[in-house]
Amino acid sequence: MTGTLAPTQPLTAADRCDRCGAQAYVRVVLNSGGELLFCAHHMRKHDDSLRRIASEIQDETDRLHSTPATAAENER
């Protein structure tokens, strides 16, 4: 095993916030090697603290503001 990180998989609807159980849009990989998942609300709430202990943050909160392709097609 090498010291490089495996590519991070996209978050899915099955990924849940470790704080409240809502859909997770942020994965925080900790310096200690573990990971935590957060909804957008809890990431904003704990952002400063998490950035101090994170080796990587995968932020997919932009998906909250995008329109799925099928919905966009139905609007035409």
Short mmCIF file of C-alpha atoms in Angstrom, two decimals, residues 7-16 23-29 35-41 43-44 47 51 56-67:
data_model
loop_
_atom_site.label_atom_id
_atom_site.label_comp_id
_atom_site.label_asym_id
_atom_site.label_seq_id
_atom_site.Cartn_x
_atom_site.Cartn_y
_atom_site.Cartn_z
CA PRO A 7 -9.83 8.90 -5.35
CA THR A 8 -12.82 9.96 -3.30
CA GLN A 9 -16.15 8.64 -4.52
CA PRO A 10 -19.04 11.05 -5.10
CA LEU A 11 -21.50 11.27 -2.22
CA THR A 12 -24.89 9.61 -2.77
CA ALA A 13 -28.33 9.86 -1.20
CA ALA A 14 -27.34 6.91 1.00
CA ASP A 15 -24.57 8.98 2.65
CA ARG A 16 -25.95 10.57 5.81
CA GLN A 23 -28.26 13.71 3.35
CA ALA A 24 -24.53 14.40 3.44
CA TYR A 25 -23.00 16.79 0.93
CA VAL A 26 -19.55 17.09 2.56
CA ARG A 27 -16.95 14.43 3.36
CA VAL A 28 -14.16 15.43 5.75
CA VAL A 29 -11.10 13.18 5.72
CA GLU A 35 -13.73 10.46 7.87
CA LEU A 36 -16.89 12.31 8.78
CA LEU A 37 -19.93 13.15 6.67
CA PHE A 38 -21.96 16.33 7.10
CA CYS A 39 -25.04 18.03 5.69
CA ALA A 40 -24.48 21.59 4.45
CA HIS A 41 -25.91 23.06 7.67
CA MET A 43 -20.54 21.80 7.80
CA ARG A 44 -21.19 25.55 7.94
CA ASP A 47 -16.34 24.66 9.33
CA ARG A 51 -10.60 22.64 8.65
CA GLU A 56 -9.11 16.76 2.72
CA ILE A 57 -12.62 18.18 2.39
CA GLN A 58 -14.90 16.99 -0.41
CA ASP A 59 -17.59 19.65 -0.71
CA GLU A 60 -20.55 18.86 -2.97
CA THR A 61 -22.91 21.50 -1.57
CA ASP A 62 -23.11 23.10 -5.03
CA ARG A 63 -25.43 20.20 -5.92
CA LEU A 64 -28.05 21.79 -3.67
CA HIS A 65 -28.38 24.68 -6.11
CA SER A 66 -28.26 22.80 -9.40
CA THR A 67 -31.29 21.55 -11.29
#
